[in-house]
CSV table of C-alpha atoms and ligand atoms in Angstrom, one decimal:
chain,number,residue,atom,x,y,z
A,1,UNK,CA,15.3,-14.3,15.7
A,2,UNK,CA,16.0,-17.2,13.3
A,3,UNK,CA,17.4,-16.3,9.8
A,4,UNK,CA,14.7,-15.6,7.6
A,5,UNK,CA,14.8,-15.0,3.5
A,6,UNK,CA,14.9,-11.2,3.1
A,7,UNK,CA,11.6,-11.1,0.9
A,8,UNK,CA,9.3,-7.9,0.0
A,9,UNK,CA,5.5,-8.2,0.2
A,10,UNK,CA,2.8,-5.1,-0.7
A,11,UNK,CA,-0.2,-4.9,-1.8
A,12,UNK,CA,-2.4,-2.1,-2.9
A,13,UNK,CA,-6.6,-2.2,-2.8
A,14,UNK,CA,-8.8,-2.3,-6.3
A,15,UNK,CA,-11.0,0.5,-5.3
A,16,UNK,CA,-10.7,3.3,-7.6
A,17,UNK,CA,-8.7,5.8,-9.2
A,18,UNK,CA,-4.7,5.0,-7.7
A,19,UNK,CA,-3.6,8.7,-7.0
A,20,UNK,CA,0.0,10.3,-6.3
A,21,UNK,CA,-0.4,8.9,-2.4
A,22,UNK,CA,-0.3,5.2,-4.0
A,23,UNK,CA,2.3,5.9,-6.3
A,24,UNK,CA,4.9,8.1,-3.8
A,25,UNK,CA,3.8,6.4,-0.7
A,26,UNK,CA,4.2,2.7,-2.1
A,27,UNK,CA,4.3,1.9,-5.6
A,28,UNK,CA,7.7,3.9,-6.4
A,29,UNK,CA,9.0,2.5,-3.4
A,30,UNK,CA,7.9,-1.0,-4.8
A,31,UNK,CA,9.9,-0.2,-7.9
A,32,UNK,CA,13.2,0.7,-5.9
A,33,UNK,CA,13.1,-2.3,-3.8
A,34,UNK,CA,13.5,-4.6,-6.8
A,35,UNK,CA,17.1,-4.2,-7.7
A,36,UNK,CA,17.9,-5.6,-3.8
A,37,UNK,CA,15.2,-7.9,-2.6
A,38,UNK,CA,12.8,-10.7,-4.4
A,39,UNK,CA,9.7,-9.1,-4.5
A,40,UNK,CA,5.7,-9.7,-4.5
A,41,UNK,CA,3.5,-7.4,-5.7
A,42,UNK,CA,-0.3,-8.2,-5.2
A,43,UNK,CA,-3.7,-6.5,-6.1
A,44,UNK,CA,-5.7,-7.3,-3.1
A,45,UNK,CA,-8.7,-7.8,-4.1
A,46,UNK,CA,-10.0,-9.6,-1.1
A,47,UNK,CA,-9.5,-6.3,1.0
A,48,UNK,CA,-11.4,-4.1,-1.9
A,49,UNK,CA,-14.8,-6.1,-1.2
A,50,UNK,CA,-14.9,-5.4,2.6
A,51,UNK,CA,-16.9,-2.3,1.6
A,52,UNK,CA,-19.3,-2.7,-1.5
A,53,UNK,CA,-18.0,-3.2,-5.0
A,54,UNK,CA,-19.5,-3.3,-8.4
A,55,UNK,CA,-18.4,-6.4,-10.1
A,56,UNK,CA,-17.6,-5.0,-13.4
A,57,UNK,CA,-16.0,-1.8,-11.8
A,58,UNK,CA,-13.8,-4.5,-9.5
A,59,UNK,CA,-12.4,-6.2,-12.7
A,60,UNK,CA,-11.4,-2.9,-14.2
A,61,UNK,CA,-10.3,-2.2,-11.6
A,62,UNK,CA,-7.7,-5.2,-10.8
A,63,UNK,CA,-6.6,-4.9,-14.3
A,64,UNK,CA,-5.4,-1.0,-13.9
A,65,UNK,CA,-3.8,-1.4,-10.4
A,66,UNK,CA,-1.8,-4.4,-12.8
A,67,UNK,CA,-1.3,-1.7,-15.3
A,68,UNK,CA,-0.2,0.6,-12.7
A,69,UNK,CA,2.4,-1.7,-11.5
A,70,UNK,CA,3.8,-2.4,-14.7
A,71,UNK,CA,3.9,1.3,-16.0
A,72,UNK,CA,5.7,2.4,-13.3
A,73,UNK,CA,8.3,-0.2,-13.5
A,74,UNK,CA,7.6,-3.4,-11.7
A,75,UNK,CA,8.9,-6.7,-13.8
A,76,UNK,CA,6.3,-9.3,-13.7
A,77,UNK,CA,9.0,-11.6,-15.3
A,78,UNK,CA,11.7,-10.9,-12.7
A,79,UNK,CA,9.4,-10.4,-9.5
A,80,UNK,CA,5.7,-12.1,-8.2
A,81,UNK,CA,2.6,-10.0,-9.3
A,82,UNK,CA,-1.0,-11.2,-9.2
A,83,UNK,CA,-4.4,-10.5,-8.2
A,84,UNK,CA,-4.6,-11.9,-4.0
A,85,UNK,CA,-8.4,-14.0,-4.7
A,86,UNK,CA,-5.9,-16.0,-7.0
A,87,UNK,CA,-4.3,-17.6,-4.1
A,88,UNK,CA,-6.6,-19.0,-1.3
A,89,UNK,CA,-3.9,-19.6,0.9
A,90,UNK,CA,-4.4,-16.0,1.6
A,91,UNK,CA,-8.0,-16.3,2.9
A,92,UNK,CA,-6.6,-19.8,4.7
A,93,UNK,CA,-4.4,-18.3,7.0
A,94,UNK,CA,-6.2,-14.9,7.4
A,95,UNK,CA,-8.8,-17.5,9.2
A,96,UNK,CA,-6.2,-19.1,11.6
A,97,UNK,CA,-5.3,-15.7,12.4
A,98,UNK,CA,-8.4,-14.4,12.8
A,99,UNK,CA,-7.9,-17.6,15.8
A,100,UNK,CA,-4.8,-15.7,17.2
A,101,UNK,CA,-5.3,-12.3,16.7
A,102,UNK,CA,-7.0,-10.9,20.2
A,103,UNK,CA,-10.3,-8.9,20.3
A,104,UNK,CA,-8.6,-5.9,22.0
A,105,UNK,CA,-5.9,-5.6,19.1
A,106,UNK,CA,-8.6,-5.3,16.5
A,107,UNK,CA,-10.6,-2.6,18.6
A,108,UNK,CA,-7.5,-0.3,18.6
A,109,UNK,CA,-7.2,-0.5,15.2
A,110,UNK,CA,-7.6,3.4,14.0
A,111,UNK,CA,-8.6,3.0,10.2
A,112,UNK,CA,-11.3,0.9,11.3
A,113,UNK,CA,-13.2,3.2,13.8
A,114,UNK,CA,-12.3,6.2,10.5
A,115,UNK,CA,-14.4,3.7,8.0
A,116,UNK,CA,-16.9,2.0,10.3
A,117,UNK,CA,-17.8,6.1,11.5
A,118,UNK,CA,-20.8,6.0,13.7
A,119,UNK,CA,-22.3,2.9,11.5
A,120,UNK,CA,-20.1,0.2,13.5
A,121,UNK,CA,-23.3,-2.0,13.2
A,122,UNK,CA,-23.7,-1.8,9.9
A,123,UNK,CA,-20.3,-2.4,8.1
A,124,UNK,CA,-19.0,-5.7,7.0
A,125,UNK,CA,-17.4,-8.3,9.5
A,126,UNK,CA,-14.4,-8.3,6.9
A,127,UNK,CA,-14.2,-4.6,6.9
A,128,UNK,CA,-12.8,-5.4,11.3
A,129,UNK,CA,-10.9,-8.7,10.1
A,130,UNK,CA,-9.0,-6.7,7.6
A,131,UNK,CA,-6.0,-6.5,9.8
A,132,UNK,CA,-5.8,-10.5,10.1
A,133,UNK,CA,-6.0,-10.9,6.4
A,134,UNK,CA,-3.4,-8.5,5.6
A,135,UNK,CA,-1.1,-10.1,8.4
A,136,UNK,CA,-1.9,-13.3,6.1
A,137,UNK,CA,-1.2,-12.0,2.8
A,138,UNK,CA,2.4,-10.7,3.8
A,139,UNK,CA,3.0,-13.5,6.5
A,140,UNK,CA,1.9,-16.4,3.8
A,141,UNK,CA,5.3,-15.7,2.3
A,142,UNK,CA,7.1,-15.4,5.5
A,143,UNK,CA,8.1,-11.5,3.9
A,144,UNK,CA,10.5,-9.9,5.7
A,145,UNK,CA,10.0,-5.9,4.6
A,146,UNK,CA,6.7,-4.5,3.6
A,147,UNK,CA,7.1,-0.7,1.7
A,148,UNK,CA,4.3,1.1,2.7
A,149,UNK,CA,2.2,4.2,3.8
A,150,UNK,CA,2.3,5.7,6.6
A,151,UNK,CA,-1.5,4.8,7.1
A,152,UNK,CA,-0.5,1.2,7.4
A,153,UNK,CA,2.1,1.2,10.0
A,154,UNK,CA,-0.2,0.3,12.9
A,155,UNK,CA,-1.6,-2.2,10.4
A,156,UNK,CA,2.0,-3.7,10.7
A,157,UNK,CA,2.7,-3.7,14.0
A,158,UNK,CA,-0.7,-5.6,14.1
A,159,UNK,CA,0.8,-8.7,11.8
A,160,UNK,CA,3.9,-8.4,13.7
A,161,UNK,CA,1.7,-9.1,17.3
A,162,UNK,CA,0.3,-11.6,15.3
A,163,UNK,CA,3.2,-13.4,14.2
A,164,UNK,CA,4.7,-13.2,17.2
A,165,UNK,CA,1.5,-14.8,19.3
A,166,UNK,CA,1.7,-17.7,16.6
A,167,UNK,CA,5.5,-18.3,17.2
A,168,UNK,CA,4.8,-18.2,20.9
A,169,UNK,CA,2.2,-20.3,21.3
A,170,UNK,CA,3.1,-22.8,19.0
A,171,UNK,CA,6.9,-22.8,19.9
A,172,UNK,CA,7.7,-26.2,21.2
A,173,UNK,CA,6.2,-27.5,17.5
A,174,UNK,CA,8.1,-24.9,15.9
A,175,UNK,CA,11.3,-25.9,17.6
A,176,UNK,CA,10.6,-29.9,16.6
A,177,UNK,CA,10.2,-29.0,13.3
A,178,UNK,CA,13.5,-27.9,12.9
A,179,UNK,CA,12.5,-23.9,12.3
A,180,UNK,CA,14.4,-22.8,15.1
A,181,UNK,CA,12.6,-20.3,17.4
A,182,UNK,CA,10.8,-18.2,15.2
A,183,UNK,CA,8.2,-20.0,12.4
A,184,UNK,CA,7.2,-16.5,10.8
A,185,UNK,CA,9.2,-13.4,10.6
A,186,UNK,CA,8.6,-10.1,12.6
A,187,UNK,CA,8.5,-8.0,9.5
A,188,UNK,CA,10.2,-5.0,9.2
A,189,UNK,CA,7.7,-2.0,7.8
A,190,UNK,CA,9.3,0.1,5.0
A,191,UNK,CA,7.9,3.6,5.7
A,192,UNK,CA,10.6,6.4,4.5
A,193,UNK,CA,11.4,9.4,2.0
A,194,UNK,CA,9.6,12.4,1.7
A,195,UNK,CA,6.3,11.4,1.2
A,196,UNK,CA,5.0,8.4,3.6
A,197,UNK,CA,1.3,10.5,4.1
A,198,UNK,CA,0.4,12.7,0.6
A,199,UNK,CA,-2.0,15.3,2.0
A,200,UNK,CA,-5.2,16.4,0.4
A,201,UNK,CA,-4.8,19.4,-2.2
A,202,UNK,CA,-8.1,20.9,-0.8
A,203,UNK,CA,-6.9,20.1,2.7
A,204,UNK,CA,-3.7,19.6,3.9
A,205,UNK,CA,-4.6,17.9,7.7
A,206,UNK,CA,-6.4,15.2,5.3
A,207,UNK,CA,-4.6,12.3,4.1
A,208,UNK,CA,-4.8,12.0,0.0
A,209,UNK,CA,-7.7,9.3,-0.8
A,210,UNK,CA,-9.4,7.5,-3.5
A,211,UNK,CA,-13.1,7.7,-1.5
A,212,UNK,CA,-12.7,11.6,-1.1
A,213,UNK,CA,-15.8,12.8,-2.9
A,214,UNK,CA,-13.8,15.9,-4.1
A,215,UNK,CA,-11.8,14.3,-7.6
A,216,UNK,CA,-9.7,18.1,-6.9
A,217,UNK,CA,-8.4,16.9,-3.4
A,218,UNK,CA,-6.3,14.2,-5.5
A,219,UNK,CA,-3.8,13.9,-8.9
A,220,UNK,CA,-4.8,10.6,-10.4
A,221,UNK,CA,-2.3,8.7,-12.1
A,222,UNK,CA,-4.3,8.5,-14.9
A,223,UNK,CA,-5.1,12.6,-15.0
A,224,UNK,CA,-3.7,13.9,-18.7
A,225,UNK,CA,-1.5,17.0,-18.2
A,226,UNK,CA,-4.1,19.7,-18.2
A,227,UNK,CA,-6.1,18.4,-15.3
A,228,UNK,CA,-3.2,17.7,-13.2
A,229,UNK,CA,-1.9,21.6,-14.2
A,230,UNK,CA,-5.8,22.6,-13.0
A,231,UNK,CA,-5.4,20.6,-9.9
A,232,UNK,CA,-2.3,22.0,-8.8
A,233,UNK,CA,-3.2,25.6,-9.6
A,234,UNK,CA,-6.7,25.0,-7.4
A,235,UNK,CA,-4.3,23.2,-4.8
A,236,UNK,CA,-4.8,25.4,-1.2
A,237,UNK,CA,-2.2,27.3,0.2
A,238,UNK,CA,-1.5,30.1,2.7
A,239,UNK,CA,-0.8,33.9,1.6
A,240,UNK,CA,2.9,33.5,2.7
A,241,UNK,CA,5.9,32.5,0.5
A,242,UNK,CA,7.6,29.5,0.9
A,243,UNK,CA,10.5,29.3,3.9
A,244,UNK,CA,14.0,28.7,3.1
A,245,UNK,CA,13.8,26.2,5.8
A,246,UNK,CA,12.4,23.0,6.8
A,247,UNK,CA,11.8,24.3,10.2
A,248,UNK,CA,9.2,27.3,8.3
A,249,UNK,CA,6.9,24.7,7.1
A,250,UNK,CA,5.7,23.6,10.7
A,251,UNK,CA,2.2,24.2,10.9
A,252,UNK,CA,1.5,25.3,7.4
A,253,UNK,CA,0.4,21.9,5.8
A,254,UNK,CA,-0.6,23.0,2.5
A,255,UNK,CA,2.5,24.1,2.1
A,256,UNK,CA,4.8,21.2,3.7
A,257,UNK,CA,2.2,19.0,1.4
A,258,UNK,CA,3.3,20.7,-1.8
A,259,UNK,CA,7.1,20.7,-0.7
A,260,UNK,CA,6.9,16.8,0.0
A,261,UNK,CA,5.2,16.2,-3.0
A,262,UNK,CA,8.0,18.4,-5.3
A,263,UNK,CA,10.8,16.5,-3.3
A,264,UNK,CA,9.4,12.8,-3.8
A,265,UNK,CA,9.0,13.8,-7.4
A,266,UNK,CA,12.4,15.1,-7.4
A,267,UNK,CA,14.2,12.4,-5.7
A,268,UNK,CA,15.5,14.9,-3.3
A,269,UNK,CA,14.3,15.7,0.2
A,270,UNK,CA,12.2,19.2,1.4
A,271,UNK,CA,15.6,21.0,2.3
A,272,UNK,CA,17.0,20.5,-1.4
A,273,UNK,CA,13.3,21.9,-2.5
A,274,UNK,CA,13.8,24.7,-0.3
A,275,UNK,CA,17.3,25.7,-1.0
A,276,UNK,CA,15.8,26.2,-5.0
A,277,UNK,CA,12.2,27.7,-4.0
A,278,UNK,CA,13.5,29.6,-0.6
A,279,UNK,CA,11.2,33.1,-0.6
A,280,UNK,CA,9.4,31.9,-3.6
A,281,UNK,CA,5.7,32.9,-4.2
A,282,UNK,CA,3.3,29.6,-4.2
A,283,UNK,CA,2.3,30.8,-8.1
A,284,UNK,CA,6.1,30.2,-9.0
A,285,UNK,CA,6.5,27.2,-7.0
A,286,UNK,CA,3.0,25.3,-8.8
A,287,UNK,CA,4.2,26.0,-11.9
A,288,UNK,CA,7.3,24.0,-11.4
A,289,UNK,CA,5.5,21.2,-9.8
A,290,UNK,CA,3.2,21.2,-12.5
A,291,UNK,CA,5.7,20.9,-14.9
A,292,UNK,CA,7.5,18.3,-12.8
A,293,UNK,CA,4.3,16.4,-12.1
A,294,UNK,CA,3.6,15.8,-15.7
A,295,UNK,CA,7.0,14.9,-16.9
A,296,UNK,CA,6.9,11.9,-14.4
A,297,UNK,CA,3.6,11.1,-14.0
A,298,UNK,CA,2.3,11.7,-17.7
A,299,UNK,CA,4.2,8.9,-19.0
A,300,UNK,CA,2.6,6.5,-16.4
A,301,UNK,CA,-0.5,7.7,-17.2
A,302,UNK,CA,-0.3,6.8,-21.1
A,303,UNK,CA,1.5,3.7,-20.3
A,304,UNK,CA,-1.6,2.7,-18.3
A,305,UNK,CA,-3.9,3.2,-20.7
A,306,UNK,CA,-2.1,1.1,-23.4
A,307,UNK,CA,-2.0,-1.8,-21.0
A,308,UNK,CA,-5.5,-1.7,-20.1
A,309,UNK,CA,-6.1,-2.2,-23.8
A,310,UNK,CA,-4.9,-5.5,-23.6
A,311,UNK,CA,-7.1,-7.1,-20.8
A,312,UNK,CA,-6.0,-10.9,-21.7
A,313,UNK,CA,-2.0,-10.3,-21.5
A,314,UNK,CA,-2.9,-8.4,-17.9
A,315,UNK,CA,-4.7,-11.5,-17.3
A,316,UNK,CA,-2.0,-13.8,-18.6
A,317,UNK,CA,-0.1,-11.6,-15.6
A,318,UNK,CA,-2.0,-12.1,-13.6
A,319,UNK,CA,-2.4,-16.4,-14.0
A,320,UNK,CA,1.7,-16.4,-14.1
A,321,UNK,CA,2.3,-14.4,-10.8
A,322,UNK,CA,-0.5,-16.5,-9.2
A,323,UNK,CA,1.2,-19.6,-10.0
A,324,UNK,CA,4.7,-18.5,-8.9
A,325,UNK,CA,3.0,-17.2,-5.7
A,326,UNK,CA,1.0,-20.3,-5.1
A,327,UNK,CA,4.1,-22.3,-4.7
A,328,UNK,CA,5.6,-20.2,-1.6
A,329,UNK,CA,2.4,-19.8,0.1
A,330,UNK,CA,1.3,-23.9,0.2
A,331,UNK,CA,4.6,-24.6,1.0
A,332,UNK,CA,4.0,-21.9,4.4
A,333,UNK,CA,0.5,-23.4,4.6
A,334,UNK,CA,1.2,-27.2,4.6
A,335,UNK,CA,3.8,-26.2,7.5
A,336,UNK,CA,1.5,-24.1,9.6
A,337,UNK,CA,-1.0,-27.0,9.4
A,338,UNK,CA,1.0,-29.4,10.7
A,339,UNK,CA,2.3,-27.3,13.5
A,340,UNK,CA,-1.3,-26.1,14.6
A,341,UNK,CA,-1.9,-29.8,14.4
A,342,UNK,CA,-4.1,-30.8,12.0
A,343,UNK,CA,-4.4,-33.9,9.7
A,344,UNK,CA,-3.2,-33.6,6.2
A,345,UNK,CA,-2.8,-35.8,3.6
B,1,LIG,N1,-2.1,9.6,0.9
B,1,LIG,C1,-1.2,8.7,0.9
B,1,LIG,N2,0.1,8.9,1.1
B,1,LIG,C2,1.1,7.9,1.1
B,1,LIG,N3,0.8,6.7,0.9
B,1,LIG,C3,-0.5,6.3,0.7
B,1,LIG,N4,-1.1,5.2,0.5
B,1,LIG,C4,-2.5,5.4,0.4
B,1,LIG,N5,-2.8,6.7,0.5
B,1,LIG,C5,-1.6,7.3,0.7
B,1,LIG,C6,-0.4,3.9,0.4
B,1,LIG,O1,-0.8,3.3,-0.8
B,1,LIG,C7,-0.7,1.8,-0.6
B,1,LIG,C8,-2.0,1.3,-1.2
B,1,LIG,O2,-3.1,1.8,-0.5
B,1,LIG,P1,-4.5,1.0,-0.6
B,1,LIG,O3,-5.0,1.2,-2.0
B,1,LIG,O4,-4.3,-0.5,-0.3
B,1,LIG,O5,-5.4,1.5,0.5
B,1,LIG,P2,-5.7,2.8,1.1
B,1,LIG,O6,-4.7,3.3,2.0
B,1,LIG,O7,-7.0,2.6,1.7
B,1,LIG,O8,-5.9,3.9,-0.1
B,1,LIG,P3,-6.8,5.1,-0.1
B,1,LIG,O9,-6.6,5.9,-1.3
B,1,LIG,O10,-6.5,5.9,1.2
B,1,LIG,O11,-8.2,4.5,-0.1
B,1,LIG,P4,-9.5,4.9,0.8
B,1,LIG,O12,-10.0,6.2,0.2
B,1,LIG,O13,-10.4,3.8,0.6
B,1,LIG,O14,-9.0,5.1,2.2
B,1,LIG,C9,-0.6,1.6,0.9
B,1,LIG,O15,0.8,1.2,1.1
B,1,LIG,C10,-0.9,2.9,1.5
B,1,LIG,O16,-0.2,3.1,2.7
């Protein structure tokens, strides 16, 4: 494959409370992955409104996921941040792929068939285009790594059929423009550590969620030290004690959940938690996640708030990142015009 920038892309959705899954699964990782790569960071706004939003909740909304970003550590001066319905190059090529993308790849597509349920009729078109428009957001800046979720992996492999299907059937253009063989990357997903899928605290088979009805199933990153203490206390478990090894937390969920949790917190892995809490009873064990939970996340959590004071500097943001980000994704536009042939000025 032809040499491509090494450039991180990730986005996270405007809909709702961002919980510990956001933050371990992707947001930390964001943070790490700006001392070695250039980095864009985007709200994706587009994706929040393929289900139903209130408008006034939306704005709130893109302003604390901005928050978010910024309290955990993500430099808006030093890296891209901004809200995706900034950029309309976004929605631009998410139509051309919605032109290359196959019917049969869409239909496979798992998170789909969880969201549309039995009410396939009924949900929005964008809601089964989803998969095209994220392929767009990270392929508009030709990214080469995306840090995400385990959730999003078949997402990924979707953007890379995608990009490879463009390259393919557009190669000889490709080629005469002087991009070599490859036009846009095959990006590589970033999906490691510890915690790639936060379970639910009611229900460790679930995956952690902002849409679960139950506000004890998830630690918000806004939740003040007493209700994250409560929701770790409530968290289920089984009657056993933990293992002292790894291997001992196959099938028990709850507590392989916990153990992940502790060791993403920790910056260690579930072998390091294991060597420490080994034979401990689960009421020893939540106390010292508790304790942990709230020296990291509590922080976060006031930082947040501050910023969301402030709506015009999240704004101002916002309009910076939006600018910087315009720039790359014209530039990838203007190309993949020409090459699918049509007339520009
Ligand atoms: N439980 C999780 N564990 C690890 N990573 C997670 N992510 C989400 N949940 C978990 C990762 O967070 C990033 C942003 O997610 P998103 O907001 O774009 O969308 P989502 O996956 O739809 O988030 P939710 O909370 O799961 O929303 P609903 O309830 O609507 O389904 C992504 O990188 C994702 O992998």
């Amino acid at each position: 494959m032809a040499a491509f920038q090494q450039r991180v892309f990730s986005g996270v959705q405007p809909t709702g409370n961002l919980h510990l899954g956001n933050y371990l699964g992707a947001i930390k990782r964001f943070v790490e992955l700006q001392t070695t790569h250039d980095c864009i960071y985007c709200v994706v706004d587009l994706h929040a409104i393929t289900v139903w939003q209130d408008p006034e909740e939306l704005t709130r909304s893109i302003r604390e996921v901005t928050a978010a970003f910024i309290a955990c550590g993500i430099d808006p001066k030093r890296h891209i941040v901004f809200n995706q319905s900034q950029v309309h190059e976004h929605a631009e090529l998410a139509w051309i792929f919605n032109c290359v993308a196959r019917m049969g790849w869409l239909n496979r597509m798992t998170q789909f068939k969880e969201k549309a349920g039995k009410d396939r009729e009924n949900v929005s078109i964008g809601l089964y285009a989803y998969p095209c428009l994220m392929a767009a957001d990270i392929l508009a800046y030709r990214a080469t790594h995306v840090p995400v979720g385990e959730d999003q992996k078949q997402h990924l492999e979707l953007a890379r059929d995608i990009a490879q299907k463009f390259n393919n059937d557009y190669s000889a253009r490709i080629r005469a423009r002087g991009f070599g063989e490859a036009f846009f990357p095959l990006t590589e997903p970033l999906i490691s550590g510890p915690a790639t899928r936060v379970m639910s605290l009611r229900d460790g088979t679930k995956k952690m969620s902002k849409s679960d009805a139950s506000d004890y199933s998830r630690i918000n990153l806004t939740d003040v030290a007493d209700e994250i203490a409560q929701k770790i206390r409530k968290a289920k478990t089984d009657p056993e004690p933990l293992p002292s090894e790894e291997k001992g937390l196959e099938n028990r969920p709850e507590a392989d959940n916990l153990v992940g949790i502790y060791a993403a917190l920790a910056g260690n892995s579930r072998a390091d938690v294991l060597k420490d809490f080994g034979n401990a009873q689960f009421s020893r064990f939540k106390e010292a996640l508790t304790e942990l939970a709230v020296e990291k996340l509590g922080p976060i959590g006031s930082e947040m708030k501050r910023l969301v004071q402030d709506p015009k500097s999240i704004d101002g943001v916002l309009a910076d990142g939006a600018a910087r980000a315009r720039v790359i994704a014209a530039a990838t536009m203007k190309s993949v015009k020409d090459i699918v042939g049509f007339v520009q000025a």
